[in-house]
């Protein structure tokens, strides 16, 4: 058995502080994380643990803040090179910028190159687990999974299902979508730290027959997630109403096809009313809150307080390429501003919870990652609150809450000194 330890300031948020209070926050100013075979064996005070484990080699990272690796609950790897595309809201943006870019993923070498860049960019930003959109091409998933396997990252993805309202080259059929998804599940199940998500793009690009087929797939594979978009843009919502006149609302389109349950992750959910929020909570489904994307596309301001009032599980998503940053730190800063616009104040510890444990719960991987609890996989990052002159000046000798908030408002990849996956180094800042 290989055991080693790291000494640093330790912080994990193991439950929602809005519900559990400060009990949820575990902090050791001079802490030690003990790792055995990639798994957390102890998380506590250095003074206590060092005495008990005298023979274990210790990496000294005093001065840095060690937290669980970030969980990105919604991001599109094929859109990496179209980040920062000017001038359109959702439906026009898809047609002008995104559908042309996604067609290039019919080419496997292109998919391999983008997947490698994308995962390295995530690691530079401290993201260790993610739920990721690929394209309609099955081999776009193979490219991502191969690259994730090589890095031992916890990545969940699936072939996009879309059989209408997209260029011919990006359309499958209910039958081919089903068969290719089944083949991908069979090919990748149980390999590394990978998971499969049944992925209809959104209601507008699937016929009812394809949504029904997605529901069958989900029912047939209890370990798969459901990943799609929901209630993002007012024009989109109106079009969904026209395309599915029999449905009570946007969420009901998915519910009618067996797509709303405890393994479902819906990106955005900006314009949901109390009724829909209540149904999501009852189903145990999750929302990915994607503030940089929602601001960039002018989609609207997600109502976190409304989701909280109903007890909906919420995680954070960067949603690159509509999102404008791979950094979950930066994304939390934008989430804070969105909550301010909605009249509520996002606490920095709760923000860290949303980006770690809550995200892991949303992706049904909370037994493996998110809290650095004993028995979980040792995915963690080291944050440097002196990464820039301004951060250093703002955080010097300040209490933890202030340093954490400054990292969220002023920090980005520059503040991620190191990223570790299952106890092995995955990125060190240059
Ligand atoms: N809705 C359907 N497809 C997409 C997409 O690629 N990005 C975003 N933000 N919303 C979508
Ligand atoms: Zn998206």
Short mmCIF file of C-alpha atoms and ligand atoms in Angstrom, two decimals:
data_model
loop_
_atom_site.label_atom_id
_atom_site.label_comp_id
_atom_site.label_asym_id
_atom_site.label_seq_id
_atom_site.Cartn_x
_atom_site.Cartn_y
_atom_site.Cartn_z
CA UNK A 1 0.00 0.00 0.00
CA UNK A 2 1.39 3.42 -0.91
CA UNK A 3 0.69 6.11 1.69
CA UNK A 4 1.74 9.74 1.72
CA UNK A 5 0.50 13.00 3.17
CA UNK A 6 0.26 16.68 2.35
CA UNK A 7 0.48 19.50 4.88
CA UNK A 8 -1.51 22.66 4.10
CA UNK A 9 -4.47 24.70 5.29
CA UNK A 10 -7.43 22.32 4.72
CA UNK A 11 -11.01 23.28 3.91
CA UNK A 12 -13.98 21.13 2.87
CA UNK A 13 -17.72 21.82 2.96
CA UNK A 14 -19.46 18.51 3.62
CA UNK A 15 -23.12 19.62 3.58
CA UNK A 16 -25.13 22.66 2.53
CA UNK A 17 -24.23 25.40 5.04
CA UNK A 18 -27.58 27.07 4.29
CA UNK A 19 -29.22 24.02 5.92
CA UNK A 20 -26.59 22.46 8.18
CA UNK A 21 -24.98 25.73 9.33
CA UNK A 22 -21.29 26.04 10.17
CA UNK A 23 -21.19 22.34 11.18
CA UNK A 24 -20.90 21.68 7.45
CA UNK A 25 -17.54 23.46 7.22
CA UNK A 26 -14.41 21.48 8.10
CA UNK A 27 -11.29 23.64 8.46
CA UNK A 28 -7.78 22.95 9.74
CA UNK A 29 -5.48 26.00 9.65
CA UNK A 30 -2.44 23.69 9.85
CA UNK A 31 -3.84 20.48 8.44
CA UNK A 32 -2.76 17.16 7.03
CA UNK A 33 -4.41 15.06 4.34
CA UNK A 34 -3.34 11.42 4.40
CA UNK A 35 -3.72 9.44 1.16
CA UNK A 36 -3.50 5.69 0.67
CA UNK A 37 -3.66 4.28 -2.84
CA UNK A 38 -5.38 7.44 -4.12
CA UNK A 39 -8.04 7.40 -1.41
CA UNK A 40 -8.39 9.79 1.54
CA UNK A 41 -7.28 7.96 4.70
CA UNK A 42 -7.37 10.93 7.09
CA UNK A 43 -8.18 14.67 7.04
CA UNK A 44 -7.34 16.60 10.18
CA UNK A 45 -4.91 18.66 12.23
CA UNK A 46 -1.26 18.23 11.33
CA UNK A 47 -0.18 18.06 14.95
CA UNK A 48 -2.47 15.10 15.67
CA UNK A 49 -2.05 13.17 12.43
CA UNK A 50 1.71 13.62 12.02
CA UNK A 51 2.25 11.99 15.39
CA UNK A 52 0.16 8.97 14.38
CA UNK A 53 1.82 8.55 10.98
CA UNK A 54 5.50 9.18 11.66
CA UNK A 55 6.73 6.97 8.81
CA UNK A 56 4.67 8.62 6.04
CA UNK A 57 6.38 11.04 3.60
CA UNK A 58 4.86 14.54 3.79
CA UNK A 59 4.66 17.15 1.01
CA UNK A 60 4.80 20.58 2.63
CA UNK A 61 2.37 23.09 1.12
CA UNK A 62 1.96 25.48 4.04
CA UNK A 63 0.69 28.84 2.80
CA UNK A 64 -1.71 27.24 0.32
CA UNK A 65 -5.39 26.37 0.84
CA UNK A 66 -6.29 22.77 0.01
CA UNK A 67 -9.92 22.20 -1.05
CA UNK A 68 -11.73 19.40 -2.94
CA UNK A 69 -11.37 19.52 -6.74
CA UNK A 70 -14.13 21.45 -8.46
CA UNK A 71 -17.11 19.77 -10.13
CA UNK A 72 -18.32 21.33 -13.40
CA UNK A 73 -21.94 20.16 -13.86
CA UNK A 74 -22.38 21.42 -17.41
CA UNK A 75 -19.83 22.17 -20.13
CA UNK A 76 -19.43 21.50 -23.90
CA UNK A 77 -15.97 20.33 -24.96
CA UNK A 78 -16.64 20.79 -28.73
CA UNK A 79 -17.34 24.48 -28.09
CA UNK A 80 -13.89 25.16 -26.60
CA UNK A 81 -12.68 26.98 -29.72
CA UNK A 82 -15.91 29.02 -30.08
CA UNK A 83 -15.79 30.61 -26.63
CA UNK A 84 -16.26 34.40 -26.92
CA UNK A 85 -18.37 34.35 -30.12
CA UNK A 86 -19.88 37.80 -30.53
CA UNK A 87 -23.34 39.07 -30.94
CA UNK A 88 -26.26 36.66 -30.59
CA UNK A 89 -28.70 35.08 -28.16
CA UNK A 90 -29.20 31.33 -27.82
CA UNK A 91 -30.96 30.14 -31.00
CA UNK A 92 -29.03 32.44 -33.38
CA UNK A 93 -25.77 31.73 -31.56
CA UNK A 94 -26.30 27.98 -32.02
CA UNK A 95 -26.86 28.39 -35.75
CA UNK A 96 -24.15 30.95 -36.43
CA UNK A 97 -21.34 29.72 -34.23
CA UNK A 98 -21.97 26.34 -32.66
CA UNK A 99 -23.50 24.02 -35.25
CA UNK A 100 -20.70 24.80 -37.75
CA UNK A 101 -18.06 24.13 -35.08
CA UNK A 102 -19.65 20.84 -34.00
CA UNK A 103 -19.61 19.45 -37.56
CA UNK A 104 -15.81 19.36 -37.40
CA UNK A 105 -16.04 16.57 -34.80
CA UNK A 106 -16.79 14.05 -37.52
CA UNK A 107 -12.99 14.13 -37.82
CA UNK A 108 -11.46 11.99 -35.05
CA UNK A 109 -8.02 13.68 -34.97
CA UNK A 110 -9.75 17.05 -34.51
CA UNK A 111 -11.86 15.60 -31.67
CA UNK A 112 -8.74 14.12 -30.04
CA UNK A 113 -6.87 17.43 -30.20
CA UNK A 114 -9.74 19.47 -28.75
CA UNK A 115 -10.49 16.87 -26.03
CA UNK A 116 -6.87 16.94 -24.85
CA UNK A 117 -6.77 20.74 -24.76
CA UNK A 118 -10.16 20.90 -23.02
CA UNK A 119 -9.25 18.47 -20.21
CA UNK A 120 -5.89 20.16 -19.62
CA UNK A 121 -7.66 23.52 -19.42
CA UNK A 122 -10.06 22.08 -16.82
CA UNK A 123 -7.15 20.77 -14.76
CA UNK A 124 -5.39 24.17 -14.96
CA UNK A 125 -8.55 25.64 -13.46
CA UNK A 126 -8.89 23.05 -10.70
CA UNK A 127 -11.80 21.09 -12.14
CA UNK A 128 -11.44 17.37 -11.47
CA UNK A 129 -14.94 16.04 -12.28
CA UNK A 130 -17.36 17.15 -14.99
CA UNK A 131 -20.54 16.37 -16.88
CA UNK A 132 -19.66 17.14 -20.49
CA UNK A 133 -21.54 17.55 -23.76
CA UNK A 134 -19.83 15.99 -26.78
CA UNK A 135 -21.40 16.12 -30.28
CA UNK A 136 -23.78 13.87 -32.19
CA UNK A 137 -20.78 11.82 -33.39
CA UNK A 138 -20.16 8.72 -31.25
CA UNK A 139 -16.44 9.09 -31.86
CA UNK A 140 -16.49 12.53 -30.22
CA UNK A 141 -17.33 10.64 -27.01
CA UNK A 142 -14.59 8.08 -27.66
CA UNK A 143 -12.10 10.94 -28.08
CA UNK A 144 -13.12 12.56 -24.79
CA UNK A 145 -13.22 9.29 -22.84
CA UNK A 146 -9.82 8.19 -24.19
CA UNK A 147 -8.30 11.52 -23.11
CA UNK A 148 -10.03 11.36 -19.69
CA UNK A 149 -8.89 7.78 -19.15
CA UNK A 150 -5.30 8.77 -19.91
CA UNK A 151 -5.54 11.48 -17.21
CA UNK A 152 -7.65 9.38 -14.78
CA UNK A 153 -10.29 12.14 -14.63
CA UNK A 154 -13.85 11.61 -13.46
CA UNK A 155 -15.75 12.54 -16.63
CA UNK A 156 -19.37 11.79 -17.51
CA UNK A 157 -20.48 12.29 -21.11
CA UNK A 158 -22.59 10.84 -23.87
CA UNK A 159 -23.39 11.14 -27.52
CA UNK A 160 -25.70 14.08 -28.25
CA UNK A 161 -29.11 13.02 -29.53
CA UNK A 162 -30.61 15.40 -32.09
CA UNK A 163 -32.86 14.40 -34.96
CA UNK A 164 -34.36 17.70 -36.09
CA UNK A 165 -33.87 21.48 -36.38
CA UNK A 166 -30.13 21.17 -36.95
CA UNK A 167 -27.93 20.81 -40.05
CA UNK A 168 -28.29 17.43 -41.77
CA UNK A 169 -24.70 16.54 -40.86
CA UNK A 170 -25.52 16.87 -37.15
CA UNK A 171 -28.71 14.82 -37.16
CA UNK A 172 -29.15 11.21 -36.13
CA UNK A 173 -32.42 9.25 -35.95
CA UNK A 174 -34.19 7.77 -32.92
CA UNK A 175 -32.91 4.34 -34.02
CA UNK A 176 -29.29 5.29 -34.78
CA UNK A 177 -29.11 7.49 -31.67
CA UNK A 178 -30.30 4.60 -29.54
CA UNK A 179 -27.96 2.04 -31.12
CA UNK A 180 -24.90 4.29 -30.92
CA UNK A 181 -25.64 5.19 -27.30
CA UNK A 182 -26.01 1.50 -26.40
CA UNK A 183 -22.70 0.72 -28.12
CA UNK A 184 -20.92 3.54 -26.26
CA UNK A 185 -22.34 2.38 -22.92
CA UNK A 186 -21.18 -1.18 -23.62
CA UNK A 187 -17.73 0.03 -24.78
CA UNK A 188 -17.01 2.32 -21.81
CA UNK A 189 -18.88 0.88 -18.81
CA UNK A 190 -16.61 0.23 -15.83
CA UNK A 191 -13.51 1.82 -17.38
CA UNK A 192 -11.47 4.26 -15.28
CA UNK A 193 -13.56 6.95 -13.64
CA UNK A 194 -15.92 7.43 -16.56
CA UNK A 195 -19.70 7.56 -16.62
CA UNK A 196 -22.36 7.74 -19.31
CA UNK A 197 -25.08 10.37 -19.73
CA UNK A 198 -28.04 9.99 -22.09
CA UNK A 199 -27.88 13.40 -23.78
CA UNK A 200 -30.77 14.77 -25.86
CA UNK A 201 -29.49 18.29 -26.71
CA UNK A 202 -32.76 20.04 -25.81
CA UNK A 203 -36.45 19.70 -26.56
CA UNK A 204 -36.24 21.63 -29.85
CA UNK A 205 -33.71 19.33 -31.54
CA UNK A 206 -35.43 16.02 -30.72
CA UNK A 207 -38.69 14.61 -32.06
CA UNK A 208 -41.07 13.05 -29.53
CA UNK A 209 -39.95 9.66 -30.88
CA UNK A 210 -36.34 10.44 -30.00
CA UNK A 211 -37.22 11.75 -26.52
CA UNK A 212 -39.17 8.52 -25.93
CA UNK A 213 -36.15 6.53 -27.05
CA UNK A 214 -33.94 8.53 -24.65
CA UNK A 215 -36.39 7.66 -21.85
CA UNK A 216 -36.12 3.96 -22.75
CA UNK A 217 -32.31 4.19 -22.69
CA UNK A 218 -32.35 5.83 -19.28
CA UNK A 219 -34.71 3.19 -17.89
CA UNK A 220 -32.52 0.41 -19.31
CA UNK A 221 -29.32 1.80 -17.75
CA UNK A 222 -29.76 2.61 -14.04
CA UNK A 223 -26.15 3.85 -13.81
CA UNK A 224 -26.56 6.46 -16.57
CA UNK A 225 -27.40 10.13 -16.05
CA UNK A 226 -29.75 12.28 -18.14
CA UNK A 227 -28.13 15.51 -19.33
CA UNK A 228 -29.93 18.25 -21.27
CA UNK A 229 -30.87 21.95 -21.34
CA UNK A 230 -34.02 23.42 -19.79
CA UNK A 231 -35.73 26.80 -19.77
CA UNK A 232 -32.75 28.95 -20.74
CA UNK A 233 -33.99 31.62 -23.15
CA UNK A 234 -37.44 33.19 -23.65
CA UNK A 235 -37.40 32.63 -27.43
CA UNK A 236 -36.47 28.99 -26.88
CA UNK A 237 -39.26 28.53 -24.34
CA UNK A 238 -41.85 29.98 -26.74
CA UNK A 239 -40.63 27.64 -29.50
CA UNK A 240 -40.86 24.63 -27.16
CA UNK A 241 -44.47 25.62 -26.36
CA UNK A 242 -45.27 25.60 -30.09
CA UNK A 243 -43.45 22.33 -30.79
CA UNK A 244 -45.06 20.47 -27.87
CA UNK A 245 -48.56 21.98 -27.48
CA UNK A 246 -49.75 19.02 -25.41
CA UNK A 247 -47.13 19.63 -22.67
CA UNK A 248 -48.03 21.77 -19.64
CA UNK A 249 -44.65 23.51 -19.74
CA UNK A 250 -41.03 22.96 -20.82
CA UNK A 251 -40.22 20.57 -17.95
CA UNK A 252 -43.33 18.56 -18.76
CA UNK A 253 -41.93 17.82 -22.23
CA UNK A 254 -39.13 15.91 -20.56
CA UNK A 255 -41.34 14.42 -17.82
CA UNK A 256 -43.73 12.95 -20.42
CA UNK A 257 -40.81 11.00 -21.86
CA UNK A 258 -39.49 9.60 -18.58
CA UNK A 259 -36.54 12.00 -18.46
CA UNK A 260 -37.09 13.68 -15.07
CA UNK A 261 -35.70 11.73 -12.12
CA UNK A 262 -32.92 11.62 -9.52
CA UNK A 263 -30.24 11.08 -12.19
CA UNK A 264 -31.34 14.04 -14.34
CA UNK A 265 -29.20 17.16 -14.69
CA UNK A 266 -30.78 20.17 -16.39
CA UNK A 267 -28.61 23.08 -17.46
CA UNK A 268 -29.93 26.60 -16.70
CA UNK A 269 -33.56 26.40 -15.48
CA UNK A 270 -33.64 30.19 -15.44
CA UNK A 271 -37.30 30.79 -16.19
CA UNK A 272 -38.91 28.00 -14.15
CA UNK A 273 -41.94 28.88 -12.03
CA UNK A 274 -42.66 27.55 -8.54
CA UNK A 275 -44.63 24.63 -9.94
CA UNK A 276 -41.74 23.41 -12.10
CA UNK A 277 -39.19 23.96 -9.32
CA UNK A 278 -41.40 21.91 -6.99
CA UNK A 279 -41.63 19.07 -9.54
CA UNK A 280 -37.84 19.06 -9.99
CA UNK A 281 -37.37 18.85 -6.22
CA UNK A 282 -39.90 16.02 -5.88
CA UNK A 283 -38.16 14.11 -8.67
CA UNK A 284 -34.74 14.65 -7.06
CA UNK A 285 -33.44 16.18 -10.30
CA UNK A 286 -30.64 18.75 -10.37
CA UNK A 287 -30.01 22.10 -12.04
CA UNK A 288 -26.62 23.29 -13.29
CA UNK A 289 -26.36 27.03 -12.54
CA UNK A 290 -24.27 28.60 -15.33
CA UNK A 291 -23.94 32.32 -14.55
CA UNK A 292 -21.25 33.32 -17.08
CA UNK A 293 -23.23 31.69 -19.89
CA UNK A 294 -26.54 33.17 -18.77
CA UNK A 295 -25.04 36.65 -18.75
CA UNK A 296 -23.08 36.21 -21.99
CA UNK A 297 -26.10 35.03 -24.01
CA UNK A 298 -28.42 37.47 -22.24
CA UNK A 299 -30.54 34.52 -21.12
CA UNK A 300 -31.49 35.82 -17.67
CA UNK A 301 -30.71 35.65 -13.98
CA UNK A 302 -31.04 32.22 -12.34
CA UNK A 303 -33.16 32.38 -9.18
CA UNK A 304 -31.10 30.40 -6.65
CA UNK A 305 -33.35 31.48 -3.77
CA UNK A 306 -36.38 30.01 -5.55
CA UNK A 307 -34.55 26.73 -6.19
CA UNK A 308 -33.50 26.69 -2.50
CA UNK A 309 -37.04 27.35 -1.33
CA UNK A 310 -38.14 24.17 -3.10
CA UNK A 311 -35.07 22.16 -2.10
CA UNK A 312 -33.80 21.60 -5.65
CA UNK A 313 -30.25 20.26 -5.88
CA UNK A 314 -28.08 22.90 -7.63
CA UNK A 315 -24.49 22.55 -8.86
CA UNK A 316 -22.27 24.93 -10.82
CA UNK A 317 -21.64 24.78 -14.57
CA UNK A 318 -19.23 26.79 -16.70
CA UNK A 319 -21.19 25.97 -19.89
CA UNK A 320 -18.20 26.81 -22.09
CA UNK A 321 -18.56 27.88 -25.01
CA UNK A 322 -21.59 30.06 -24.06
CA UNK A 323 -19.86 30.34 -20.71
CA UNK A 324 -16.90 32.69 -20.80
CA UNK A 325 -14.44 30.92 -18.50
CA UNK A 326 -13.23 27.45 -17.55
CA UNK A 327 -12.63 28.77 -14.05
CA UNK A 328 -15.10 27.64 -11.40
CA UNK A 329 -13.64 30.33 -9.11
CA UNK A 330 -14.58 33.00 -11.66
CA UNK A 331 -17.95 31.29 -12.19
CA UNK A 332 -18.64 31.57 -8.44
CA UNK A 333 -17.80 35.27 -8.61
CA UNK A 334 -20.39 35.73 -11.36
CA UNK A 335 -22.89 33.61 -9.39
CA UNK A 336 -22.45 36.02 -6.50
CA UNK A 337 -23.31 38.96 -8.77
CA UNK A 338 -26.37 37.18 -10.23
CA UNK A 339 -27.63 36.52 -6.68
CA UNK A 340 -27.02 40.19 -5.84
CA UNK A 341 -29.20 41.17 -8.82
CA UNK A 342 -31.86 38.80 -7.44
CA UNK A 343 -31.63 40.41 -3.99
CA UNK A 344 -29.79 37.64 -2.14
CA UNK A 345 -26.22 37.24 -0.96
CA UNK A 346 -24.26 34.08 -1.79
CA UNK A 347 -22.08 33.09 1.17
CA UNK A 348 -18.51 32.07 0.12
CA UNK A 349 -18.63 28.75 1.99
CA UNK A 350 -21.98 27.94 0.38
CA UNK A 351 -20.46 28.86 -2.98
CA UNK A 352 -17.65 26.36 -2.35
CA UNK A 353 -20.28 23.75 -1.43
CA UNK A 354 -22.11 24.40 -4.74
CA UNK A 355 -18.83 23.93 -6.63
CA UNK A 356 -17.82 20.70 -4.84
CA UNK A 357 -20.19 18.56 -2.74
CA UNK A 358 -23.42 19.84 -4.26
CA UNK A 359 -22.04 19.37 -7.77
CA UNK A 360 -20.99 15.83 -6.85
CA UNK A 361 -24.52 15.16 -5.52
CA UNK A 362 -26.01 16.57 -8.73
CA UNK A 363 -23.89 14.12 -10.76
CA UNK A 364 -24.63 11.17 -8.42
CA UNK A 365 -20.91 10.82 -7.56
CA UNK A 366 -21.03 12.20 -4.00
CA UNK A 367 -20.00 8.80 -2.62
CA UNK A 368 -16.70 9.13 -4.52
CA UNK A 369 -15.73 12.84 -4.59
CA UNK A 370 -16.62 16.34 -3.41
CA UNK A 371 -15.80 16.44 0.30
CA UNK A 372 -12.39 14.80 0.83
CA UNK A 373 -14.04 12.61 3.46
CA UNK A 374 -12.27 9.42 4.52
CA UNK A 375 -12.85 6.78 1.83
CA UNK A 376 -13.37 9.30 -0.99
CA UNK A 377 -11.01 9.67 -3.94
CA UNK A 378 -8.21 12.15 -3.28
CA UNK A 379 -9.09 14.74 -5.94
CA UNK A 380 -7.97 18.09 -4.56
CA UNK A 381 -6.50 21.44 -5.48
CA UNK A 382 -4.19 23.94 -3.82
CA UNK A 383 -5.38 27.53 -3.97
CA UNK A 384 -2.96 30.45 -3.68
CA UNK A 385 -4.56 33.55 -2.21
CA UNK A 386 -1.38 35.48 -3.05
CA UNK A 387 -1.48 34.48 -6.74
CA UNK A 388 -1.62 38.08 -7.96
CA UNK A 389 -0.39 41.30 -6.32
CA UNK A 390 -4.00 42.43 -5.79
CA UNK A 391 -5.10 39.09 -4.27
CA UNK A 392 -2.06 39.13 -1.99
CA UNK A 393 -2.80 42.65 -0.82
CA UNK A 394 -6.50 41.96 -0.30
CA UNK A 395 -6.08 38.67 1.58
CA UNK A 396 -2.92 39.16 3.71
CA UNK A 397 -3.69 38.18 7.32
CA UNK A 398 -7.45 38.16 6.66
CA UNK A 399 -9.91 35.61 8.08
CA UNK A 400 -10.72 32.51 6.02
CA UNK A 401 -14.17 33.71 4.86
CA UNK A 402 -12.66 36.90 3.45
CA UNK A 403 -9.81 35.07 1.70
CA UNK A 404 -12.22 32.56 0.20
CA UNK A 405 -14.52 35.29 -1.07
CA UNK A 406 -11.59 37.24 -2.55
CA UNK A 407 -10.50 34.07 -4.39
CA UNK A 408 -14.02 33.79 -5.85
CA UNK A 409 -14.22 37.45 -6.90
CA UNK A 410 -10.61 38.02 -8.01
CA UNK A 411 -9.33 34.50 -8.69
CA UNK A 412 -9.12 32.27 -11.76
CA UNK A 413 -6.60 29.74 -13.10
CA UNK A 414 -3.77 31.89 -11.73
CA UNK A 415 -4.95 31.04 -8.20
CA UNK A 416 -4.82 27.27 -8.79
CA UNK A 417 -1.29 26.33 -7.79
CA UNK A 418 -1.78 22.56 -8.14
CA UNK A 419 -4.41 20.02 -9.14
CA UNK A 420 -4.25 16.38 -7.95
CA UNK A 421 -6.30 13.43 -9.24
CA UNK A 422 -6.70 10.36 -7.03
CA UNK A 423 -3.59 11.33 -5.12
CA UNK A 424 -1.45 11.91 -8.20
CA UNK A 425 -0.23 15.26 -9.59
CA UNK A 426 -2.23 16.40 -12.63
CA UNK A 427 -1.25 20.07 -12.95
CA UNK A 428 1.27 22.42 -11.42
CA UNK A 429 1.15 26.15 -12.23
CA UNK A 430 4.13 27.16 -14.34
N1 LIG B 1 -29.37 24.73 -25.74
C1 LIG B 1 -29.24 23.80 -26.70
N2 LIG B 1 -27.95 23.65 -27.07
C2 LIG B 1 -27.25 24.49 -26.32
C3 LIG B 1 -25.86 24.80 -26.23
O1 LIG B 1 -25.01 24.24 -26.92
N3 LIG B 1 -25.50 25.75 -25.31
C4 LIG B 1 -26.42 26.38 -24.52
N4 LIG B 1 -26.01 27.30 -23.65
N5 LIG B 1 -27.73 26.12 -24.60
C5 LIG B 1 -28.14 25.18 -25.48
ZN1 LIG B 2 -24.99 24.09 -22.49
#
